[in-house]
PDB file of C-alpha atoms and ligand atoms in Angstrom:
ATOM      1  CA  MET F   1     -33.139  14.373  35.394  1.00 46.00           C
ATOM      2  CA  GLN F   2     -30.060  12.378  34.370  1.00 52.00           C
ATOM      3  CA  ILE F   3     -31.072  12.491  30.676  1.00 54.00           C
ATOM      4  CA  LYS F   4     -31.425  16.239  30.917  1.00 50.00           C
ATOM      5  CA  ASP F   5     -27.897  16.426  32.390  1.00 57.00           C
ATOM      6  CA  GLU F   6     -26.611  14.391  29.486  1.00 56.00           C
ATOM      7  CA  ILE F   7     -28.276  16.615  26.962  1.00 48.00           C
ATOM      8  CA  ASP F   8     -26.957  19.689  28.784  1.00 51.00           C
ATOM      9  CA  LYS F   9     -23.427  18.199  28.599  1.00 56.00           C
ATOM     10  CA  GLN F  10     -23.772  17.619  24.907  1.00 52.00           C
ATOM     11  CA  GLU F  11     -24.918  21.126  24.366  1.00 47.00           C
ATOM     12  CA  LYS F  12     -22.001  22.530  26.314  1.00 52.00           C
ATOM     13  CA  SER F  13     -19.599  20.317  24.352  1.00 52.00           C
ATOM     14  CA  GLY F  14     -20.207  22.596  21.383  1.00 50.00           C
ATOM     15  CA  GLU F  15     -21.804  19.965  19.197  1.00 53.00           C
ATOM     16  CA  PRO F  16     -24.361  21.553  16.978  1.00 53.00           C
ATOM     17  CA  ALA F  17     -27.906  20.414  17.705  1.00 53.00           C
ATOM     18  CA  GLY F  18     -28.930  17.298  15.857  1.00 61.00           C
ATOM     19  CA  THR F  19     -25.373  16.183  15.067  1.00 71.00           C
ATOM     20  CA  VAL F  20     -24.961  13.928  18.040  1.00 81.00           C
ATOM     21  CA  PHE F  21     -25.055  10.273  16.957  1.00 90.00           C
ATOM     22  CA  GLU F  22     -28.123   8.544  18.329  1.00 93.00           C
ATOM     23  CA  PRO F  23     -27.445   4.833  18.481  1.00 96.00           C
ATOM     24  CA  LYS F  24     -30.146   2.157  18.133  1.00 97.00           C
ATOM     25  CA  ILE F  25     -29.836  -0.301  20.955  1.00 97.00           C
ATOM     26  CA  VAL F  26     -31.738  -3.553  21.191  1.00 98.00           C
ATOM     27  CA  ALA F  27     -32.267  -4.804  24.726  1.00 97.00           C
ATOM     28  CA  PHE F  28     -33.266  -8.378  25.310  1.00 98.00           C
ATOM     29  CA  CYS F  29     -34.900  -8.324  28.724  1.00 97.00           C
ATOM     30  CA  CYS F  30     -35.934 -11.463  30.556  1.00 97.00           C
ATOM     31  CA  HIS F  31     -39.567 -11.415  31.556  1.00 97.00           C
ATOM     32  CA  TYR F  32     -39.091 -12.097  35.269  1.00 96.00           C
ATOM     33  CA  CYS F  33     -36.486  -9.544  36.300  1.00 96.00           C
ATOM     34  CA  ALA F  34     -35.143  -7.136  33.675  1.00 96.00           C
ATOM     35  CA  TYR F  35     -38.399  -6.523  31.907  1.00 97.00           C
ATOM     36  CA  ALA F  36     -40.124  -6.071  35.280  1.00 97.00           C
ATOM     37  CA  ALA F  37     -37.339  -3.642  36.235  1.00 97.00           C
ATOM     38  CA  ALA F  38     -37.880  -1.680  32.991  1.00 96.00           C
ATOM     39  CA  ASP F  39     -41.569  -1.629  33.794  1.00 95.00           C
ATOM     40  CA  LEU F  40     -40.912  -0.430  37.293  1.00 96.00           C
ATOM     41  CA  ALA F  41     -38.661   2.286  35.900  1.00 96.00           C
ATOM     42  CA  GLY F  42     -41.668   3.544  33.900  1.00 94.00           C
ATOM     43  CA  SER F  43     -43.866   3.434  37.006  1.00 95.00           C
ATOM     44  CA  MET F  44     -41.298   5.258  39.113  1.00 96.00           C
ATOM     45  CA  ARG F  45     -40.773   7.760  36.312  1.00 96.00           C
ATOM     46  CA  ILE F  46     -37.065   6.956  36.152  1.00 96.00           C
ATOM     47  CA  GLN F  47     -36.019   8.020  32.715  1.00 93.00           C
ATOM     48  CA  TYR F  48     -33.624   6.320  30.307  1.00 92.00           C
ATOM     49  CA  PRO F  49     -32.782   7.227  26.726  1.00 93.00           C
ATOM     50  CA  ALA F  50     -35.289   6.427  24.067  1.00 93.00           C
ATOM     51  CA  ASN F  51     -32.498   4.814  22.008  1.00 94.00           C
ATOM     52  CA  VAL F  52     -33.291   1.408  23.391  1.00 96.00           C
ATOM     53  CA  ARG F  53     -35.882  -0.989  22.004  1.00 96.00           C
ATOM     54  CA  ILE F  54     -36.834  -3.614  24.514  1.00 96.00           C
ATOM     55  CA  ILE F  55     -37.563  -7.168  23.435  1.00 97.00           C
ATOM     56  CA  ARG F  56     -39.100  -9.413  26.145  1.00 97.00           C
ATOM     57  CA  THR F  57     -37.824 -12.884  26.324  1.00 97.00           C
ATOM     58  CA  PRO F  58     -38.981 -15.666  28.721  1.00 97.00           C
ATOM     59  CA  CYS F  59     -35.406 -16.049  29.945  1.00 98.00           C
ATOM     60  CA  THR F  60     -31.994 -14.860  28.630  1.00 98.00           C
ATOM     61  CA  GLY F  61     -31.024 -18.579  28.445  1.00 97.00           C
ATOM     62  CA  ARG F  62     -33.440 -18.731  25.464  1.00 96.00           C
ATOM     63  CA  LEU F  63     -31.190 -16.373  23.486  1.00 98.00           C
ATOM     64  CA  GLU F  64     -28.796 -17.864  21.036  1.00 97.00           C
ATOM     65  CA  VAL F  65     -25.647 -16.368  19.444  1.00 98.00           C
ATOM     66  CA  GLY F  66     -27.620 -15.957  16.178  1.00 97.00           C
ATOM     67  CA  TYR F  67     -30.036 -13.608  17.871  1.00 97.00           C
ATOM     68  CA  PHE F  68     -27.284 -11.169  18.811  1.00 97.00           C
ATOM     69  CA  LEU F  69     -25.638 -11.355  15.389  1.00 96.00           C
ATOM     70  CA  LYS F  70     -28.969 -10.874  13.639  1.00 96.00           C
ATOM     71  CA  ALA F  71     -29.639  -7.731  15.681  1.00 97.00           C
ATOM     72  CA  PHE F  72     -26.289  -6.293  14.484  1.00 96.00           C
ATOM     73  CA  GLU F  73     -26.901  -7.454  10.952  1.00 94.00           C
ATOM     74  CA  ASN F  74     -30.248  -5.716  10.979  1.00 94.00           C
ATOM     75  CA  GLY F  75     -28.770  -2.394  12.064  1.00 94.00           C
ATOM     76  CA  ALA F  76     -28.521  -2.361  15.772  1.00 97.00           C
ATOM     77  CA  ASP F  77     -25.532  -0.262  17.002  1.00 97.00           C
ATOM     78  CA  GLY F  78     -25.544  -2.061  20.326  1.00 98.00           C
ATOM     79  CA  VAL F  79     -27.180  -5.059  22.004  1.00 98.00           C
ATOM     80  CA  LEU F  80     -27.899  -5.248  25.674  1.00 98.00           C
ATOM     81  CA  VAL F  81     -28.814  -8.552  27.302  1.00 98.00           C
ATOM     82  CA  ALA F  82     -30.498  -8.054  30.702  1.00 98.00           C
ATOM     83  CA  GLY F  83     -31.300 -11.053  32.844  1.00 97.00           C
ATOM     84  CA  CYS F  84     -31.957 -11.988  36.438  1.00 97.00           C
ATOM     85  CA  LEU F  85     -29.220 -11.823  39.132  1.00 97.00           C
ATOM     86  CA  GLU F  86     -26.878 -14.768  39.060  1.00 96.00           C
ATOM     87  CA  GLY F  87     -28.488 -17.415  41.148  1.00 94.00           C
ATOM     88  CA  GLY F  88     -31.894 -15.808  40.629  1.00 94.00           C
ATOM     89  CA  CYS F  89     -32.859 -17.154  37.210  1.00 97.00           C
ATOM     90  CA  HIS F  90     -36.319 -18.575  37.146  1.00 95.00           C
ATOM     91  CA  PHE F  91     -35.114 -21.299  34.820  1.00 96.00           C
ATOM     92  CA  GLN F  92     -32.156 -22.140  37.123  1.00 93.00           C
ATOM     93  CA  GLU F  93     -29.095 -21.410  34.962  1.00 96.00           C
ATOM     94  CA  GLY F  94     -30.446 -19.565  31.940  1.00 97.00           C
ATOM     95  CA  ASN F  95     -28.661 -16.407  32.700  1.00 97.00           C
ATOM     96  CA  LEU F  96     -25.320 -18.310  33.159  1.00 98.00           C
ATOM     97  CA  LEU F  97     -25.845 -19.890  29.763  1.00 97.00           C
ATOM     98  CA  ALA F  98     -26.608 -16.451  28.310  1.00 98.00           C
ATOM     99  CA  LYS F  99     -23.420 -15.039  29.897  1.00 98.00           C
ATOM    100  CA  LYS F 100     -21.386 -17.704  28.116  1.00 98.00           C
ATOM    101  CA  ARG F 101     -23.117 -16.966  24.848  1.00 98.00           C
ATOM    102  CA  VAL F 102     -22.603 -13.270  25.193  1.00 98.00           C
ATOM    103  CA  ASN F 103     -18.902 -13.720  25.961  1.00 98.00           C
ATOM    104  CA  TYR F 104     -18.526 -16.071  23.032  1.00 98.00           C
ATOM    105  CA  THR F 105     -20.331 -13.555  20.684  1.00 98.00           C
ATOM    106  CA  ARG F 106     -18.167 -10.723  21.943  1.00 98.00           C
ATOM    107  CA  LYS F 107     -15.092 -12.682  20.752  1.00 98.00           C
ATOM    108  CA  LEU F 108     -16.753 -13.360  17.429  1.00 97.00           C
ATOM    109  CA  LEU F 109     -17.485  -9.681  17.002  1.00 97.00           C
ATOM    110  CA  GLU F 110     -13.859  -8.730  17.628  1.00 96.00           C
ATOM    111  CA  GLU F 111     -12.759 -11.271  15.041  1.00 96.00           C
ATOM    112  CA  ILE F 112     -14.978  -9.724  12.391  1.00 94.00           C
ATOM    113  CA  GLY F 113     -13.848  -6.190  13.313  1.00 94.00           C
ATOM    114  CA  VAL F 114     -16.836  -5.080  15.420  1.00 95.00           C
ATOM    115  CA  GLU F 115     -16.045  -3.713  18.839  1.00 97.00           C
ATOM    116  CA  GLU F 116     -16.959  -6.209  21.563  1.00 97.00           C
ATOM    117  CA  ASP F 117     -18.310  -3.376  23.778  1.00 97.00           C
ATOM    118  CA  ARG F 118     -21.324  -3.201  21.506  1.00 98.00           C
ATOM    119  CA  LEU F 119     -22.639  -6.260  23.178  1.00 98.00           C
ATOM    120  CA  ARG F 120     -23.145  -6.328  26.944  1.00 97.00           C
ATOM    121  CA  MET F 121     -24.883  -8.407  29.606  1.00 98.00           C
ATOM    122  CA  VAL F 122     -26.222  -7.024  32.792  1.00 98.00           C
ATOM    123  CA  ASN F 123     -27.980  -8.768  35.723  1.00 98.00           C
ATOM    124  CA  VAL F 124     -30.712  -7.015  37.653  1.00 97.00           C
ATOM    125  CA  SER F 125     -33.562  -7.945  39.969  1.00 97.00           C
ATOM    126  CA  ALA F 126     -37.089  -6.939  39.298  1.00 97.00           C
ATOM    127  CA  ALA F 127     -36.662  -4.153  41.921  1.00 97.00           C
ATOM    128  CA  GLU F 128     -33.576  -2.659  40.349  1.00 97.00           C
ATOM    129  CA  ALA F 129     -35.161  -0.103  38.087  1.00 97.00           C
ATOM    130  CA  ARG F 130     -32.437   2.504  38.753  1.00 97.00           C
ATOM    131  CA  PRO F 131     -29.471   0.151  38.044  1.00 97.00           C
ATOM    132  CA  LEU F 132     -31.093  -0.951  34.814  1.00 97.00           C
ATOM    133  CA  ALA F 133     -31.712   2.650  33.721  1.00 96.00           C
ATOM    134  CA  ASP F 134     -28.029   3.474  34.644  1.00 96.00           C
ATOM    135  CA  ASN F 135     -26.824   0.567  32.575  1.00 97.00           C
ATOM    136  CA  ILE F 136     -28.856   1.712  29.615  1.00 96.00           C
ATOM    137  CA  ILE F 137     -27.542   5.280  29.940  1.00 96.00           C
ATOM    138  CA  ASP F 138     -23.988   3.964  30.202  1.00 96.00           C
ATOM    139  CA  MET F 139     -24.509   1.704  27.155  1.00 96.00           C
ATOM    140  CA  VAL F 140     -25.814   4.666  25.134  1.00 96.00           C
ATOM    141  CA  LYS F 141     -22.726   6.710  26.118  1.00 95.00           C
ATOM    142  CA  THR F 142     -20.345   3.859  25.126  1.00 96.00           C
ATOM    143  CA  ILE F 143     -22.023   3.308  21.757  1.00 96.00           C
ATOM    144  CA  ARG F 144     -22.086   7.077  21.024  1.00 96.00           C
ATOM    145  CA  LYS F 145     -18.290   7.026  21.518  1.00 95.00           C
ATOM    146  CA  LEU F 146     -17.887   3.992  19.241  1.00 96.00           C
ATOM    147  CA  GLY F 147     -20.123   5.450  16.501  1.00 95.00           C
ATOM    148  CA  PRO F 148     -22.430   3.593  14.085  1.00 96.00           C
ATOM    149  CA  ASN F 149     -22.286  -0.200  13.742  1.00 95.00           C
ATOM    150  CA  PRO F 150     -19.638  -0.961  10.995  1.00 93.00           C
ATOM    151  CA  LEU F 151     -21.848  -3.755   9.693  1.00 89.00           C
ATOM    152  CA  LYS F 152     -24.520  -1.220   8.636  1.00 82.00           C
ATOM    153  CA  GLY F 153     -24.759  -0.745   4.965  1.00 67.00           C
TER     154      GLY F 153
HETATM  155 FE1  LIG R   1     -34.434 -14.175  34.042  1.00 80.91          FE
HETATM  156 FE2  LIG R   1     -33.647 -16.640  33.352  1.00 80.91          FE
HETATM  157  S1  LIG R   1     -35.549 -16.026  34.024  1.00 80.91           S
HETATM  158  S2  LIG R   1     -32.576 -14.745  33.174  1.00 80.91           S
END
């Protein structure tokens, strides 16, 4: 329903059909919570934009700065890192480590002229399908405003 509302808004904005920028977003989702939440969203028929490509990772703590940069280098317009709630990581502090790496990478991105808002971290539990979908929708909106990744050829 929400996606339909978004599309309706675009149509009312006067943009000709097919001219709205559709960003490519890579979402690194930890297996235990975020991936399970995305799966639950599917089971509950909660829709989120098809702009997102989900990559399952054992824990967000496994993700290194190079992974985020590589995603941008390979054409992603945005990168979402979705892990367990703080205090709920199945590997104790993996999500806290990921948070530090995401914040560090955001600074790096700013230094090379890429908007830091293209990289975001969210924390959800396995039951939070709706908040995850809302975060994805919000991320798509943000990236649409920012436009294509300037690192793209
Ligand atoms: Fe989910 Fe570590 S297991 S963030």
